Short mmCIF file of C-alpha atoms and ligand atoms in Angstrom, two decimals:
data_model
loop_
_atom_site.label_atom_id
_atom_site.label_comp_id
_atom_site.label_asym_id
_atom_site.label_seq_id
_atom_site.Cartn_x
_atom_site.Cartn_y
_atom_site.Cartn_z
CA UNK O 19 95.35 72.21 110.05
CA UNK O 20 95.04 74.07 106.78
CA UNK O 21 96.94 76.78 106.35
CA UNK O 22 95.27 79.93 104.57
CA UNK O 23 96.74 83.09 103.64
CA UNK O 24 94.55 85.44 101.74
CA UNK O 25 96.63 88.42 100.82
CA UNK O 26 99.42 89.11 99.43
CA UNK O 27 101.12 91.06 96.69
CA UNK O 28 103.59 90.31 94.03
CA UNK O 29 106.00 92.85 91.75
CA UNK O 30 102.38 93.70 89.85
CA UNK O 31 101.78 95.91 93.00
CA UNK O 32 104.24 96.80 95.59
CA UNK O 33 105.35 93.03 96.40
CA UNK O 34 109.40 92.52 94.97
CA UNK O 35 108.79 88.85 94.18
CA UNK O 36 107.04 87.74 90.80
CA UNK O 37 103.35 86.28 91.40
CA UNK O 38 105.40 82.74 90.65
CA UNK O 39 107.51 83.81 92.96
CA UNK O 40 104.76 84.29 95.50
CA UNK O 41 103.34 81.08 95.08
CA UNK O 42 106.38 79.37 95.36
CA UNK O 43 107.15 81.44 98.74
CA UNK O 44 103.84 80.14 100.01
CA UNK O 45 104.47 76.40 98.73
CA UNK O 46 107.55 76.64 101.07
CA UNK O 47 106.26 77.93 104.02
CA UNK O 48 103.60 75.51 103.73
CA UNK O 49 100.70 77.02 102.61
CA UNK O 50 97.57 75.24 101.12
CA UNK O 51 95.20 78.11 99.74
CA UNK O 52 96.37 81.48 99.18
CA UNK O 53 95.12 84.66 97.44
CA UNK O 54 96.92 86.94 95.70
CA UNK O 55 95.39 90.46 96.38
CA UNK O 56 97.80 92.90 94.65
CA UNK O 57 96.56 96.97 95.07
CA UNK O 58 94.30 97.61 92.24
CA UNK O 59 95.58 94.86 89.41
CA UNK O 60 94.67 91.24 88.80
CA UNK O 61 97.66 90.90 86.08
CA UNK O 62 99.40 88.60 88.35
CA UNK O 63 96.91 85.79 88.86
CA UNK O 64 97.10 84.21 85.66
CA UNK O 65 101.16 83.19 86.35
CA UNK O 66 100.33 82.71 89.89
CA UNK O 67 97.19 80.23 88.66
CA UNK O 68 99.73 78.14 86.25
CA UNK O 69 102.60 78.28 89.33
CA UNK O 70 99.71 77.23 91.75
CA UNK O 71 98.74 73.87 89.97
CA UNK O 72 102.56 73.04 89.23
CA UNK O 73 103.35 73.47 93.57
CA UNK O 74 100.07 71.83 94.36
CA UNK O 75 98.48 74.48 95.96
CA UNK O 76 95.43 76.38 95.92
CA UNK O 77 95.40 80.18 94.85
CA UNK O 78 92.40 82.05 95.08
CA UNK O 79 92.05 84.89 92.60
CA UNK O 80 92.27 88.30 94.91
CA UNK O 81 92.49 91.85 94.53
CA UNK O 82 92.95 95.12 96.89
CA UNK O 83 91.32 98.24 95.99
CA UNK O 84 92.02 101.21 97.10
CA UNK O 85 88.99 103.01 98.67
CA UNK O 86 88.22 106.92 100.20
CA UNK O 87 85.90 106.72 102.80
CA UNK O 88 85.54 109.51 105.95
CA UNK O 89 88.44 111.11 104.98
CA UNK O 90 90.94 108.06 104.65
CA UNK O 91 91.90 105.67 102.54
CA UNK O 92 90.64 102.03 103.14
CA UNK O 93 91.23 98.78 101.76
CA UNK O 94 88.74 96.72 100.46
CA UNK O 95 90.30 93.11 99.13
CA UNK O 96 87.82 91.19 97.17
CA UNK O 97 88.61 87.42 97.77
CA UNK O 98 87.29 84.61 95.03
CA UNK O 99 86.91 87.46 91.80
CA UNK O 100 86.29 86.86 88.41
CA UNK O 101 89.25 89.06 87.19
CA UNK O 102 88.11 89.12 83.76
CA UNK O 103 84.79 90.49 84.59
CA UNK O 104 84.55 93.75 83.11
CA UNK O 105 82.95 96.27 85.42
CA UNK O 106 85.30 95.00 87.88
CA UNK O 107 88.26 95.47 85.66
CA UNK O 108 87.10 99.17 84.07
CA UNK O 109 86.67 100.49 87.59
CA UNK O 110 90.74 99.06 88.35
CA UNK O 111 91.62 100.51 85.16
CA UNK O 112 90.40 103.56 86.28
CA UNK O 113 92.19 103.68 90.07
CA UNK O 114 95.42 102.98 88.43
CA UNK O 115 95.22 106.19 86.36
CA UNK O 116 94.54 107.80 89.31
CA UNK O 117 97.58 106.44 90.77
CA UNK O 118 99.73 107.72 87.92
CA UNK O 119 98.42 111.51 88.26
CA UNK O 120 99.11 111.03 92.06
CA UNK O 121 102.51 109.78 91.60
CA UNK O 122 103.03 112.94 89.86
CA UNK O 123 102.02 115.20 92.19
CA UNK O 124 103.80 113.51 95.29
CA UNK O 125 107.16 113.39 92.99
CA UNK O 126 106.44 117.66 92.84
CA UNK O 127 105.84 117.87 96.47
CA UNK O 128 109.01 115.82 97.35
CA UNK O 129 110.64 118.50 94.83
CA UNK O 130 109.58 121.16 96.49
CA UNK O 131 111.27 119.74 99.84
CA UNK O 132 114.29 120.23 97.36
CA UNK O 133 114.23 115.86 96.46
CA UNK O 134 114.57 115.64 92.68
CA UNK O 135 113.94 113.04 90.45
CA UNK O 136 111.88 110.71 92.40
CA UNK O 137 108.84 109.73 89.85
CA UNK O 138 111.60 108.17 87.33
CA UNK O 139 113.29 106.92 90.96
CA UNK O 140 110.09 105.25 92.05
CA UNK O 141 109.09 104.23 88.47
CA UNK O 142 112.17 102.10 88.19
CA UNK O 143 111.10 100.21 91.41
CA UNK O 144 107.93 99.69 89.63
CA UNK O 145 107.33 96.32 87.72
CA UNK O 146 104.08 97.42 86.49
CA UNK O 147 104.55 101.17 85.00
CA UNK O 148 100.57 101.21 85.61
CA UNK O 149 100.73 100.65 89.11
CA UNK O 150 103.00 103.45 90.89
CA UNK O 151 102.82 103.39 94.57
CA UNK O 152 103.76 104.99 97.49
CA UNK O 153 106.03 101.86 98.10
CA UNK O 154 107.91 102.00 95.01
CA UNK O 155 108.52 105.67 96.69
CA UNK O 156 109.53 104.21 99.81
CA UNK O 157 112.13 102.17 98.19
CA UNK O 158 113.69 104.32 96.33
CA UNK O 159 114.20 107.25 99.48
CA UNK O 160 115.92 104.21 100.89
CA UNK O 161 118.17 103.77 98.20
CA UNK O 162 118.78 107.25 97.89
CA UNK O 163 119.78 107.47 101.61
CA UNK O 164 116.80 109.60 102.65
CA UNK O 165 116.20 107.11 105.22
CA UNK O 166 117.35 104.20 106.74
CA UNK O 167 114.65 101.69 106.27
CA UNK O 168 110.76 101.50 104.79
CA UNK O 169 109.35 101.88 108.32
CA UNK O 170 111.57 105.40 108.90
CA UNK O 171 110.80 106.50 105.59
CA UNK O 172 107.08 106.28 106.00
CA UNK O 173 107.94 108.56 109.28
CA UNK O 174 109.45 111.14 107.54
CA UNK O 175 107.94 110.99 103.84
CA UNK O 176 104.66 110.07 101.84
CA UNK O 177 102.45 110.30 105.05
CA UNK O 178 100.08 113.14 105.84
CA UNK O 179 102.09 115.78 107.37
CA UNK O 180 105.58 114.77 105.46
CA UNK O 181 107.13 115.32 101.82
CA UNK O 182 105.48 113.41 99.24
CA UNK O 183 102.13 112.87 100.72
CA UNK O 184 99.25 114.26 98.83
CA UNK O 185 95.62 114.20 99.22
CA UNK O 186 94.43 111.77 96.84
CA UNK O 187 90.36 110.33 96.17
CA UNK O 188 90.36 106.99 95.57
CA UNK O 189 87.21 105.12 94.12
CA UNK O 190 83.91 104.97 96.91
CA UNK O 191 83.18 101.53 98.79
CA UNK O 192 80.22 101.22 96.93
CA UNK O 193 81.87 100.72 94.08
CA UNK O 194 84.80 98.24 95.45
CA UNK O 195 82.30 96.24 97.15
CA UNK O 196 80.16 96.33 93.69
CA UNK O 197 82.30 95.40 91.97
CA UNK O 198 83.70 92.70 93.73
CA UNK O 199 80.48 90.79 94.40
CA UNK O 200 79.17 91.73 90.00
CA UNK O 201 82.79 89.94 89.51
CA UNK O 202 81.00 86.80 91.83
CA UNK O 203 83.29 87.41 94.97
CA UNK O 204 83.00 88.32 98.12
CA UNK O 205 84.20 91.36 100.36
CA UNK O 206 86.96 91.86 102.54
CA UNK O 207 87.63 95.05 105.11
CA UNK O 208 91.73 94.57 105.08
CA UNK O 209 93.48 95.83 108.03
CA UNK O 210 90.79 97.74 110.06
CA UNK O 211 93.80 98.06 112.93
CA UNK O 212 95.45 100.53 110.66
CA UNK O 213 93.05 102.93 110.10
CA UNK O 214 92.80 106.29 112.23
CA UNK O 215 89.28 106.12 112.77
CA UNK O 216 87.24 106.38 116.49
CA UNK O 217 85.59 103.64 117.38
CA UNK O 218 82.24 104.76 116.49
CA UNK O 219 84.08 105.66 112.68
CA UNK O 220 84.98 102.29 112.23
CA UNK O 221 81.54 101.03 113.57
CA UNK O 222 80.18 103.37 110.75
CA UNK O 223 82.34 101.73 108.08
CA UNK O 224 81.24 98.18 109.21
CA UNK O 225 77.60 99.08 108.70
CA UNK O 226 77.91 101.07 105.93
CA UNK O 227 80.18 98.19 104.30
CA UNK O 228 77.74 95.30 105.24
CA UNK O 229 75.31 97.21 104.03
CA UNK O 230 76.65 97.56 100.67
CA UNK O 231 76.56 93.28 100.80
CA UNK O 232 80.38 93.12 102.08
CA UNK O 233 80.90 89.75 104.11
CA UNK O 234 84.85 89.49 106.27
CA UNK O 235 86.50 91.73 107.93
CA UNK O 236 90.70 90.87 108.39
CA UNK O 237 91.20 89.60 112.43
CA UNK O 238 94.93 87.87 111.51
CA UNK O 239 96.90 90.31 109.18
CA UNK O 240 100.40 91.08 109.47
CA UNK O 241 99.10 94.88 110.35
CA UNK O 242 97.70 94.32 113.57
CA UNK O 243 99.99 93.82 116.86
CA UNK O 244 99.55 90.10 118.19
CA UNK O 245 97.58 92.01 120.78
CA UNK O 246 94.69 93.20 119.04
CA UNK O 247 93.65 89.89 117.32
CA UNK O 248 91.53 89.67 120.01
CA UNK O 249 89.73 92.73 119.85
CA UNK O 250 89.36 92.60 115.86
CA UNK O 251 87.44 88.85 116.25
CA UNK O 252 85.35 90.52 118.74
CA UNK O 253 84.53 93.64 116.10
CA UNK O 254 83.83 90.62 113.09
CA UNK O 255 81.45 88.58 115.61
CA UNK O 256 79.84 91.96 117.03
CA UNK O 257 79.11 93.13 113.05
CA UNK O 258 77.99 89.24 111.97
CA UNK O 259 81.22 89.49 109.65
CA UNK O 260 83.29 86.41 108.30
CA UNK O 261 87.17 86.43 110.05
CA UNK O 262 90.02 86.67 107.23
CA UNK O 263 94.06 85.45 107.71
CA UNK O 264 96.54 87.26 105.63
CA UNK O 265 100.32 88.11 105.88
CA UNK O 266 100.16 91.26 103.75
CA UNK O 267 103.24 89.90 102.18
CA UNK O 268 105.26 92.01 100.55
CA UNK O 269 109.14 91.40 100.52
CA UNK O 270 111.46 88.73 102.29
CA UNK O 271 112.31 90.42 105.56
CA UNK O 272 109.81 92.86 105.94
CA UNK O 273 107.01 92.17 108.46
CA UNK O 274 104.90 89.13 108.35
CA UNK O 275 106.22 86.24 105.96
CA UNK O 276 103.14 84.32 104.16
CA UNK O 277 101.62 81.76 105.93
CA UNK O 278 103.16 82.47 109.17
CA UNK O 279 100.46 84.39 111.06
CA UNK O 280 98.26 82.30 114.29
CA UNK O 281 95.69 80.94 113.34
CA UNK O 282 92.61 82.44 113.80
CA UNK O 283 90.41 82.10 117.59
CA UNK O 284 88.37 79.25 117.53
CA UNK O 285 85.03 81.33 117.61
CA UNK O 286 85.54 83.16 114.63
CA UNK O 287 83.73 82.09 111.54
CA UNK O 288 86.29 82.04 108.89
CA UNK O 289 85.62 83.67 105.54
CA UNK O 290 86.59 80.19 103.44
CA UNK O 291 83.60 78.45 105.64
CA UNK O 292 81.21 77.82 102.90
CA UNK O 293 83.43 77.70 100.26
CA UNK O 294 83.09 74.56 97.73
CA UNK O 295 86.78 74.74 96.15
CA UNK O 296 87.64 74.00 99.36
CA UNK O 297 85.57 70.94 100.31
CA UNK O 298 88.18 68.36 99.19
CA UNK O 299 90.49 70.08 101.17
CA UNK O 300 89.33 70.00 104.61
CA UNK O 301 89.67 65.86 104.31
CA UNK O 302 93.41 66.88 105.16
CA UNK O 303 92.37 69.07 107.88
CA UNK O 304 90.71 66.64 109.76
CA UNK O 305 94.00 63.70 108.49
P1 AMP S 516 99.60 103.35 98.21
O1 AMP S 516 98.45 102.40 97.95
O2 AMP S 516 100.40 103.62 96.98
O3 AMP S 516 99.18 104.58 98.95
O4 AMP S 516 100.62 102.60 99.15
C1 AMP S 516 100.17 101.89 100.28
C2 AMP S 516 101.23 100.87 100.62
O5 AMP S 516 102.30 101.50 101.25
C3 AMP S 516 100.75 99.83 101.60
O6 AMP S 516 100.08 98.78 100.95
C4 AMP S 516 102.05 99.35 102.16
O7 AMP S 516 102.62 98.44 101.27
C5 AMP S 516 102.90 100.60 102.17
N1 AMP S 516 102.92 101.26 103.48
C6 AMP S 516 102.05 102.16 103.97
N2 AMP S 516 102.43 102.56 105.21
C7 AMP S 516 103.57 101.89 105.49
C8 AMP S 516 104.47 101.85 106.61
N3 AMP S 516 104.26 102.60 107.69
N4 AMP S 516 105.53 101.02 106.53
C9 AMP S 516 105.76 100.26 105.45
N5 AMP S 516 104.94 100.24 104.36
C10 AMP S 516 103.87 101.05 104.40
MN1 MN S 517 101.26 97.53 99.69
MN1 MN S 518 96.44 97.43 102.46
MN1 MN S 519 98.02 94.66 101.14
#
């Protein structure tokens, strides 16, 4: 069996290991093809593409973009990208600005709640000074002894309803899913398990999404609870959508590791069906 991961993030995002590092994570653990889908960047996938070929393994070139849609924020990962194409890279450009305004405003609120100092605090967790995140946050509350752990500190902080969460508009679907598929790749709903939407909300984002020319939707992700695979490959066959597998990697020791989710049900239709990088591959599936 082949083992595919499709997203995962290095120290570009919110990930702690290099993209190098990644790859050589996933060469250990066994993985064949694997994407690397930081939040909003594609600086990593050059090192990752040079580690790639010296482990033997296959990296597809990934992103995550950070979308507003109903009132949330949803993820959009665009699998097999052109990174250098340009509309695709302007519109990035753009979120991560965004992100740096934000960063600034969720450092004031967490002020206000009398916690000083955290932008330079998160910005030294931060790799990429262009890519702030609520992660690099997280970390930093833990070292400061705010909380004990990422998963209590996204209790208390950075989540609507706690210090350091602020409203923030991310770019529109129509323009992730543009331009992922200008850049020549195809569209990915990540997570849909994680989202607060009603059923019928998330049945509006799956038309709405398909009908913007998006093709998977995310049934095996390290987000979703071992029960609810189930129900997500029902959702991707119900909407005619292509079934991704992805660890959401982000650290040794927290959550999924890469490469180490099920695989996905048998009836699913997997999002690397048709494609041709992988055709010499499959020989081994079938060794
Ligand atoms: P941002 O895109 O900056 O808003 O940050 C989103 C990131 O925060 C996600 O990709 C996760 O890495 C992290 N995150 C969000 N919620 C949680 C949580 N409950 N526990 C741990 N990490 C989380
Ligand atoms: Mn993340
Ligand atoms: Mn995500
Ligand atoms: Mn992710």
């Amino acid at each position: 069996m082949l083992n595919i991961d499709l997203h995962c993030h290095s120290s570009v995002s919110d990930g702690v290991l290099s993209p190098s590092g990644v790859v050589a994570r996933a060469a250990a653990n066994g993985v064949h093809v694997l994407a690397l889908t930081d939040h909003d960047d594609v600086a990593g996938l050059a090192e990752a593409g040079v580690a790639a070929d010296a482990a033997g393994i296959m990296l597809i070139p990934g992103v995550e973009i950070s979308v507003s849609w109903g009132g949330q924020t949803v993820h959009i990962v665009g699998l097999r990208i052109d990174p250098l194409h340009p509309d695709l890279a302007a519109g990035l450009h753009g979120i991560r600005l965004g992100r740096i305004d934000r960063a600034r405003r969720m450092a004031a609120d967490l002020a206000r709640h009398g916690i000083v100092g955290a932008y330079e605090g998160a910005d030294s967790y931060a790799a990429n000074k262009q890519m702030l995140g609520r992660t690099h946050f997280a970390r930093w509350l833990v070292a400061q002894g705010h909380a004990p752990d990422m998963r209590t500190t996204f209790k208390r902080f950075l989540t609507p309803g706690h210090p350091g969460y602020v409203e923030h508009e991310w770019t529109s679907l129509a323009n992730a899913v543009g331009w992922i598929r200008a850049s020549g790749g195809m569209a990915v709903v990540a997570h849909p398990g994680r989202y607060a939407f009603k059923a019928h909300q998330l049945h509006l984002l799956l038309d709405a999404f398909r009908a913007l020319g998006g093709e998977g939707i995310e049934v095996m992700t390290g987000s979703h609870h071992p029960s609810e695979y189930g129900k997500f490959a029902d959702l991707a066959r119900a909407f005619s959508l292509k079934a991704s597998r992805g660890a959401d990697f982000h650290a040794p020791g927290e959550g999924v590791d890469i490469g180490c989710l099920p695989a996905l049900p048998h009836y699913c239709q997997p999002v690397w069906q048709n494609w041709p990088e992988l055709a010499s591959l499959h020989s081994l599936s079938t060794a």
